[in-house]
Amino acid sequence: MQLVVARIGRAHGIKGEVTVEVRTDEPELRLGPGAVLETEPASAGPLTIETGRVHSGRLLLRFEGVKDRTGAEALRNILLIAEVDPTELPEEEDEYYDHQLMDLDVVLEDGTEIGRITEISHLPSQDLFIVERPDGTEVMIPFVEEIVAEIDLEEQRCVITPPPGLIDDRAEIASARDAEAGTDEDADADAEAGAEEA
């Protein structure tokens, strides 16, 4: 199974190094020297990592055959793809590969169905589950411990405890409007009743 493990960024320096946007929790395993990676577009690869180092919090890679800044710039925005055994699991207990999470049913703790995971978006601050609801709309669920209570791969489900408004923001706004409207109607009725008594 093929997994995207990084996206190549801009060139760094003049000796062929590039910055990379890491998309794996195991960069030391997937992006180490000697690793041979497929690419998207495929015509750019395969690429073999010659060296890797961290500079100012960013991973810098140099590939075999890329010796200068021009060659490095030509690789910009290319995706790096690793071949991974589908049965392989991440080293950490609470980590998952994207393919393990795709199509999981998303439910509340009481079993209420929310939808299914159709995409995982890797942002700098956190990962997001893109969940397609039964009516075809989408909702974004941050993959954080406070919201994602349980990932059960055997049962193929993800149990969430969303804060108010994350799932049913439109429903809550509508009910709040109804409540306000009801308060106004009650006030009008009270005013009318008071006028009749007078």
PDB file of C-alpha atoms in Angstrom:
ATOM      1  CA  MET A   1       0.000   0.000   0.000  1.00  0.00           C
ATOM      2  CA  GLN A   2       1.304   3.458  -0.905  1.00  0.00           C
ATOM      3  CA  LEU A   3       1.212   6.328   1.584  1.00  0.00           C
ATOM      4  CA  VAL A   4       2.155   9.974   1.087  1.00  0.00           C
ATOM      5  CA  VAL A   5       4.891  10.693   3.636  1.00  0.00           C
ATOM      6  CA  ALA A   6       6.008  14.208   2.641  1.00  0.00           C
ATOM      7  CA  ARG A   7       5.682  17.071   0.186  1.00  0.00           C
ATOM      8  CA  ILE A   8       8.814  18.774  -1.113  1.00  0.00           C
ATOM      9  CA  GLY A   9       9.028  22.495  -0.409  1.00  0.00           C
ATOM     10  CA  ARG A  10      11.482  25.140  -1.555  1.00  0.00           C
ATOM     11  CA  ALA A  11      15.175  24.720  -2.142  1.00  0.00           C
ATOM     12  CA  HIS A  12      17.526  25.411   0.773  1.00  0.00           C
ATOM     13  CA  GLY A  13      20.972  26.751   0.015  1.00  0.00           C
ATOM     14  CA  ILE A  14      22.889  26.001  -3.176  1.00  0.00           C
ATOM     15  CA  LYS A  15      23.870  22.343  -2.723  1.00  0.00           C
ATOM     16  CA  GLY A  16      20.605  20.627  -3.671  1.00  0.00           C
ATOM     17  CA  GLU A  17      18.852  20.464  -0.299  1.00  0.00           C
ATOM     18  CA  VAL A  18      15.081  20.929  -0.063  1.00  0.00           C
ATOM     19  CA  THR A  19      12.689  21.606   2.794  1.00  0.00           C
ATOM     20  CA  VAL A  20       9.933  19.042   3.220  1.00  0.00           C
ATOM     21  CA  GLU A  21       6.475  19.165   4.726  1.00  0.00           C
ATOM     22  CA  VAL A  22       6.395  15.927   6.714  1.00  0.00           C
ATOM     23  CA  ARG A  23       3.163  13.913   6.513  1.00  0.00           C
ATOM     24  CA  THR A  24       4.166  10.898   8.576  1.00  0.00           C
ATOM     25  CA  ASP A  25       4.513  10.353  12.310  1.00  0.00           C
ATOM     26  CA  GLU A  26       7.637   8.302  11.615  1.00  0.00           C
ATOM     27  CA  PRO A  27       9.955  10.542   9.556  1.00  0.00           C
ATOM     28  CA  GLU A  28      13.070   8.796  10.895  1.00  0.00           C
ATOM     29  CA  LEU A  29      11.731   5.518   9.481  1.00  0.00           C
ATOM     30  CA  ARG A  30      10.227   6.735   6.186  1.00  0.00           C
ATOM     31  CA  LEU A  31      12.579   9.611   5.319  1.00  0.00           C
ATOM     32  CA  GLY A  32      15.980   8.331   6.365  1.00  0.00           C
ATOM     33  CA  PRO A  33      19.108   8.197   4.158  1.00  0.00           C
ATOM     34  CA  GLY A  34      18.891   5.374   1.638  1.00  0.00           C
ATOM     35  CA  ALA A  35      15.066   5.387   1.477  1.00  0.00           C
ATOM     36  CA  VAL A  36      13.748   5.050  -2.087  1.00  0.00           C
ATOM     37  CA  LEU A  37      10.456   6.865  -2.591  1.00  0.00           C
ATOM     38  CA  GLU A  38       7.942   6.956  -5.402  1.00  0.00           C
ATOM     39  CA  THR A  39       6.646  10.367  -6.422  1.00  0.00           C
ATOM     40  CA  GLU A  40       3.512  12.133  -7.558  1.00  0.00           C
ATOM     41  CA  PRO A  41       3.820  12.939 -10.409  1.00  0.00           C
ATOM     42  CA  ALA A  42       5.464   9.578 -11.047  1.00  0.00           C
ATOM     43  CA  SER A  43       7.699  11.022 -13.783  1.00  0.00           C
ATOM     44  CA  ALA A  44       9.750  12.857 -11.125  1.00  0.00           C
ATOM     45  CA  GLY A  45      10.877   9.701  -9.369  1.00  0.00           C
ATOM     46  CA  PRO A  46      11.747   7.430  -7.863  1.00  0.00           C
ATOM     47  CA  LEU A  47      13.947   9.522  -5.574  1.00  0.00           C
ATOM     48  CA  THR A  48      16.591   8.143  -3.219  1.00  0.00           C
ATOM     49  CA  ILE A  49      17.351  10.131  -0.060  1.00  0.00           C
ATOM     50  CA  GLU A  50      21.080  10.831   0.234  1.00  0.00           C
ATOM     51  CA  THR A  51      21.139  12.921   3.421  1.00  0.00           C
ATOM     52  CA  GLY A  52      18.701  14.386   5.921  1.00  0.00           C
ATOM     53  CA  ARG A  53      19.019  16.893   8.743  1.00  0.00           C
ATOM     54  CA  VAL A  54      16.876  19.194  10.848  1.00  0.00           C
ATOM     55  CA  HIS A  55      17.500  22.938  10.511  1.00  0.00           C
ATOM     56  CA  SER A  56      15.476  25.535  12.467  1.00  0.00           C
ATOM     57  CA  GLY A  57      12.778  22.959  13.136  1.00  0.00           C
ATOM     58  CA  ARG A  58      12.413  21.921   9.479  1.00  0.00           C
ATOM     59  CA  LEU A  59      13.550  18.697   7.888  1.00  0.00           C
ATOM     60  CA  LEU A  60      15.976  19.182   5.016  1.00  0.00           C
ATOM     61  CA  LEU A  61      16.633  16.383   2.522  1.00  0.00           C
ATOM     62  CA  ARG A  62      19.089  15.927  -0.328  1.00  0.00           C
ATOM     63  CA  PHE A  63      18.388  13.365  -3.039  1.00  0.00           C
ATOM     64  CA  GLU A  64      20.894  11.383  -5.051  1.00  0.00           C
ATOM     65  CA  GLY A  65      21.652  13.114  -8.351  1.00  0.00           C
ATOM     66  CA  VAL A  66      20.396  16.535  -7.167  1.00  0.00           C
ATOM     67  CA  LYS A  67      23.516  18.638  -6.646  1.00  0.00           C
ATOM     68  CA  ASP A  68      22.440  22.277  -6.984  1.00  0.00           C
ATOM     69  CA  ARG A  69      19.679  24.763  -6.256  1.00  0.00           C
ATOM     70  CA  THR A  70      18.230  24.526  -9.785  1.00  0.00           C
ATOM     71  CA  GLY A  71      17.742  20.770  -9.431  1.00  0.00           C
ATOM     72  CA  ALA A  72      16.235  21.228  -5.961  1.00  0.00           C
ATOM     73  CA  GLU A  73      13.777  23.901  -7.150  1.00  0.00           C
ATOM     74  CA  ALA A  74      12.594  21.547  -9.930  1.00  0.00           C
ATOM     75  CA  LEU A  75      11.329  19.158  -7.223  1.00  0.00           C
ATOM     76  CA  ARG A  76       9.092  21.712  -5.500  1.00  0.00           C
ATOM     77  CA  ASN A  77       5.556  20.504  -4.571  1.00  0.00           C
ATOM     78  CA  ILE A  78       6.278  16.887  -5.522  1.00  0.00           C
ATOM     79  CA  LEU A  79       4.710  14.329  -3.162  1.00  0.00           C
ATOM     80  CA  LEU A  80       6.935  11.590  -1.721  1.00  0.00           C
ATOM     81  CA  ILE A  81       5.270   8.184  -1.459  1.00  0.00           C
ATOM     82  CA  ALA A  82       6.416   5.186   0.581  1.00  0.00           C
ATOM     83  CA  GLU A  83       5.369   1.578   0.061  1.00  0.00           C
ATOM     84  CA  VAL A  84       3.927   0.300   3.355  1.00  0.00           C
ATOM     85  CA  ASP A  85       2.713  -3.165   4.326  1.00  0.00           C
ATOM     86  CA  PRO A  86      -1.065  -2.792   4.952  1.00  0.00           C
ATOM     87  CA  THR A  87      -0.771  -4.968   8.075  1.00  0.00           C
ATOM     88  CA  GLU A  88       2.004  -2.821   9.533  1.00  0.00           C
ATOM     89  CA  LEU A  89       1.059  -0.670  12.525  1.00  0.00           C
ATOM     90  CA  PRO A  90       2.696   2.526  13.820  1.00  0.00           C
ATOM     91  CA  GLU A  91       5.169   2.117  16.680  1.00  0.00           C
ATOM     92  CA  GLU A  92       3.143   4.263  19.116  1.00  0.00           C
ATOM     93  CA  GLU A  93      -0.077   2.763  20.514  1.00  0.00           C
ATOM     94  CA  ASP A  94      -2.263   5.824  19.854  1.00  0.00           C
ATOM     95  CA  GLU A  95      -1.012   6.492  16.311  1.00  0.00           C
ATOM     96  CA  TYR A  96      -2.681   5.420  13.092  1.00  0.00           C
ATOM     97  CA  TYR A  97      -1.945   5.450   9.398  1.00  0.00           C
ATOM     98  CA  ASP A  98      -4.406   7.353   7.213  1.00  0.00           C
ATOM     99  CA  HIS A  99      -5.561   4.189   5.450  1.00  0.00           C
ATOM    100  CA  GLN A 100      -6.596   2.673   8.804  1.00  0.00           C
ATOM    101  CA  LEU A 101      -8.880   5.629   9.561  1.00  0.00           C
ATOM    102  CA  MET A 102     -10.503   6.032   6.146  1.00  0.00           C
ATOM    103  CA  ASP A 103     -14.169   4.933   5.986  1.00  0.00           C
ATOM    104  CA  LEU A 104     -14.500   4.495   9.759  1.00  0.00           C
ATOM    105  CA  ASP A 105     -18.048   5.144  11.018  1.00  0.00           C
ATOM    106  CA  VAL A 106     -18.131   8.217  13.257  1.00  0.00           C
ATOM    107  CA  VAL A 107     -20.571   7.962  16.175  1.00  0.00           C
ATOM    108  CA  LEU A 108     -21.344   9.723  19.443  1.00  0.00           C
ATOM    109  CA  GLU A 109     -20.907   7.885  22.751  1.00  0.00           C
ATOM    110  CA  ASP A 110     -24.629   7.035  22.764  1.00  0.00           C
ATOM    111  CA  GLY A 111     -24.278   5.409  19.327  1.00  0.00           C
ATOM    112  CA  THR A 112     -25.818   8.274  17.325  1.00  0.00           C
ATOM    113  CA  GLU A 113     -24.451   8.090  13.780  1.00  0.00           C
ATOM    114  CA  ILE A 114     -22.600  11.197  12.550  1.00  0.00           C
ATOM    115  CA  GLY A 115     -21.147   9.890   9.267  1.00  0.00           C
ATOM    116  CA  ARG A 116     -17.961   8.318   7.933  1.00  0.00           C
ATOM    117  CA  ILE A 117     -14.402   9.546   7.492  1.00  0.00           C
ATOM    118  CA  THR A 118     -13.724  10.298   3.819  1.00  0.00           C
ATOM    119  CA  GLU A 119     -10.503  12.299   4.125  1.00  0.00           C
ATOM    120  CA  ILE A 120      -7.798  13.195   6.638  1.00  0.00           C
ATOM    121  CA  SER A 121      -6.367  16.696   6.402  1.00  0.00           C
ATOM    122  CA  HIS A 122      -2.905  17.203   7.924  1.00  0.00           C
ATOM    123  CA  LEU A 123      -2.574  20.789   9.126  1.00  0.00           C
ATOM    124  CA  PRO A 124       0.451  22.266  10.902  1.00  0.00           C
ATOM    125  CA  SER A 125      -1.461  22.589  14.189  1.00  0.00           C
ATOM    126  CA  GLN A 126      -3.470  19.348  14.110  1.00  0.00           C
ATOM    127  CA  ASP A 127      -5.056  16.719  11.901  1.00  0.00           C
ATOM    128  CA  LEU A 128      -8.701  16.937  10.830  1.00  0.00           C
ATOM    129  CA  PHE A 129     -11.147  14.203   9.937  1.00  0.00           C
ATOM    130  CA  ILE A 130     -13.391  15.189   7.021  1.00  0.00           C
ATOM    131  CA  VAL A 131     -16.635  13.361   7.810  1.00  0.00           C
ATOM    132  CA  GLU A 132     -19.401  12.895   5.251  1.00  0.00           C
ATOM    133  CA  ARG A 133     -22.818  12.927   6.898  1.00  0.00           C
ATOM    134  CA  PRO A 134     -25.756  10.792   5.719  1.00  0.00           C
ATOM    135  CA  ASP A 135     -27.323  13.839   4.002  1.00  0.00           C
ATOM    136  CA  GLY A 136     -24.138  14.391   1.941  1.00  0.00           C
ATOM    137  CA  THR A 137     -22.869  17.415   3.890  1.00  0.00           C
ATOM    138  CA  GLU A 138     -19.417  17.408   5.469  1.00  0.00           C
ATOM    139  CA  VAL A 139     -18.225  18.246   8.964  1.00  0.00           C
ATOM    140  CA  MET A 140     -14.623  18.651  10.143  1.00  0.00           C
ATOM    141  CA  ILE A 141     -13.606  16.887  13.359  1.00  0.00           C
ATOM    142  CA  PRO A 142     -10.248  17.810  14.942  1.00  0.00           C
ATOM    143  CA  PHE A 143      -8.276  14.627  15.679  1.00  0.00           C
ATOM    144  CA  VAL A 144      -7.493  15.588  19.270  1.00  0.00           C
ATOM    145  CA  GLU A 145      -7.829  13.604  22.484  1.00  0.00           C
ATOM    146  CA  GLU A 146     -10.506  15.926  23.886  1.00  0.00           C
ATOM    147  CA  ILE A 147     -12.873  15.143  20.977  1.00  0.00           C
ATOM    148  CA  VAL A 148     -11.891  11.718  19.627  1.00  0.00           C
ATOM    149  CA  ALA A 149     -12.637   9.415  22.543  1.00  0.00           C
ATOM    150  CA  GLU A 150     -11.966   6.062  20.879  1.00  0.00           C
ATOM    151  CA  ILE A 151     -10.704   4.528  17.641  1.00  0.00           C
ATOM    152  CA  ASP A 152     -11.922   0.928  17.332  1.00  0.00           C
ATOM    153  CA  LEU A 153     -10.387  -0.628  14.214  1.00  0.00           C
ATOM    154  CA  GLU A 154     -12.032  -4.011  14.829  1.00  0.00           C
ATOM    155  CA  GLU A 155     -15.501  -2.460  14.944  1.00  0.00           C
ATOM    156  CA  GLN A 156     -14.489   0.055  12.232  1.00  0.00           C
ATOM    157  CA  ARG A 157     -15.730   3.038  14.219  1.00  0.00           C
ATOM    158  CA  CYS A 158     -14.567   6.299  15.729  1.00  0.00           C
ATOM    159  CA  VAL A 159     -16.332   7.494  18.886  1.00  0.00           C
ATOM    160  CA  ILE A 160     -16.354  11.260  19.415  1.00  0.00           C
ATOM    161  CA  THR A 161     -17.393  13.612  22.232  1.00  0.00           C
ATOM    162  CA  PRO A 162     -17.799  16.912  20.355  1.00  0.00           C
ATOM    163  CA  PRO A 163     -18.192  20.241  22.150  1.00  0.00           C
ATOM    164  CA  PRO A 164     -21.508  22.077  21.650  1.00  0.00           C
ATOM    165  CA  GLY A 165     -21.832  23.472  18.140  1.00  0.00           C
ATOM    166  CA  LEU A 166     -19.156  21.353  16.437  1.00  0.00           C
ATOM    167  CA  ILE A 167     -21.626  18.918  14.887  1.00  0.00           C
ATOM    168  CA  ASP A 168     -24.987  20.677  14.986  1.00  0.00           C
ATOM    169  CA  ASP A 169     -24.051  24.339  14.729  1.00  0.00           C
ATOM    170  CA  ARG A 170     -26.896  25.135  12.313  1.00  0.00           C
ATOM    171  CA  ALA A 171     -29.448  23.253  14.401  1.00  0.00           C
ATOM    172  CA  GLU A 172     -28.372  25.122  17.533  1.00  0.00           C
ATOM    173  CA  ILE A 173     -28.614  28.507  15.802  1.00  0.00           C
ATOM    174  CA  ALA A 174     -32.089  27.643  14.518  1.00  0.00           C
ATOM    175  CA  SER A 175     -33.280  26.502  17.954  1.00  0.00           C
ATOM    176  CA  ALA A 176     -31.832  29.653  19.541  1.00  0.00           C
ATOM    177  CA  ARG A 177     -33.786  31.773  17.045  1.00  0.00           C
ATOM    178  CA  ASP A 178     -36.965  29.815  17.793  1.00  0.00           C
ATOM    179  CA  ALA A 179     -36.443  30.329  21.485  1.00  0.00           C
ATOM    180  CA  GLU A 180     -35.986  34.085  20.991  1.00  0.00           C
ATOM    181  CA  ALA A 181     -39.063  34.229  18.768  1.00  0.00           C
ATOM    182  CA  GLY A 182     -41.042  32.351  21.410  1.00  0.00           C
ATOM    183  CA  THR A 183     -39.925  34.822  24.074  1.00  0.00           C
ATOM    184  CA  ASP A 184     -41.053  37.745  21.889  1.00  0.00           C
ATOM    185  CA  GLU A 185     -44.442  36.098  21.284  1.00  0.00           C
ATOM    186  CA  ASP A 186     -44.873  35.489  25.013  1.00  0.00           C
ATOM    187  CA  ALA A 187     -44.044  39.130  25.696  1.00  0.00           C
ATOM    188  CA  ASP A 188     -46.588  40.281  23.066  1.00  0.00           C
ATOM    189  CA  ALA A 189     -49.235  37.986  24.544  1.00  0.00           C
ATOM    190  CA  ASP A 190     -48.565  39.319  28.054  1.00  0.00           C
ATOM    191  CA  ALA A 191     -48.797  42.874  26.771  1.00  0.00           C
ATOM    192  CA  GLU A 192     -52.108  42.159  25.024  1.00  0.00           C
ATOM    193  CA  ALA A 193     -53.513  40.480  28.127  1.00  0.00           C
ATOM    194  CA  GLY A 194     -52.481  43.478  30.223  1.00  0.00           C
ATOM    195  CA  ALA A 195     -54.196  45.865  27.771  1.00  0.00           C
ATOM    196  CA  GLU A 196     -57.458  43.861  27.876  1.00  0.00           C
ATOM    197  CA  GLU A 197     -57.517  43.921  31.664  1.00  0.00           C
ATOM    198  CA  ALA A 198     -56.975  47.688  31.695  1.00  0.00           C
TER     199      ALA A 198
END
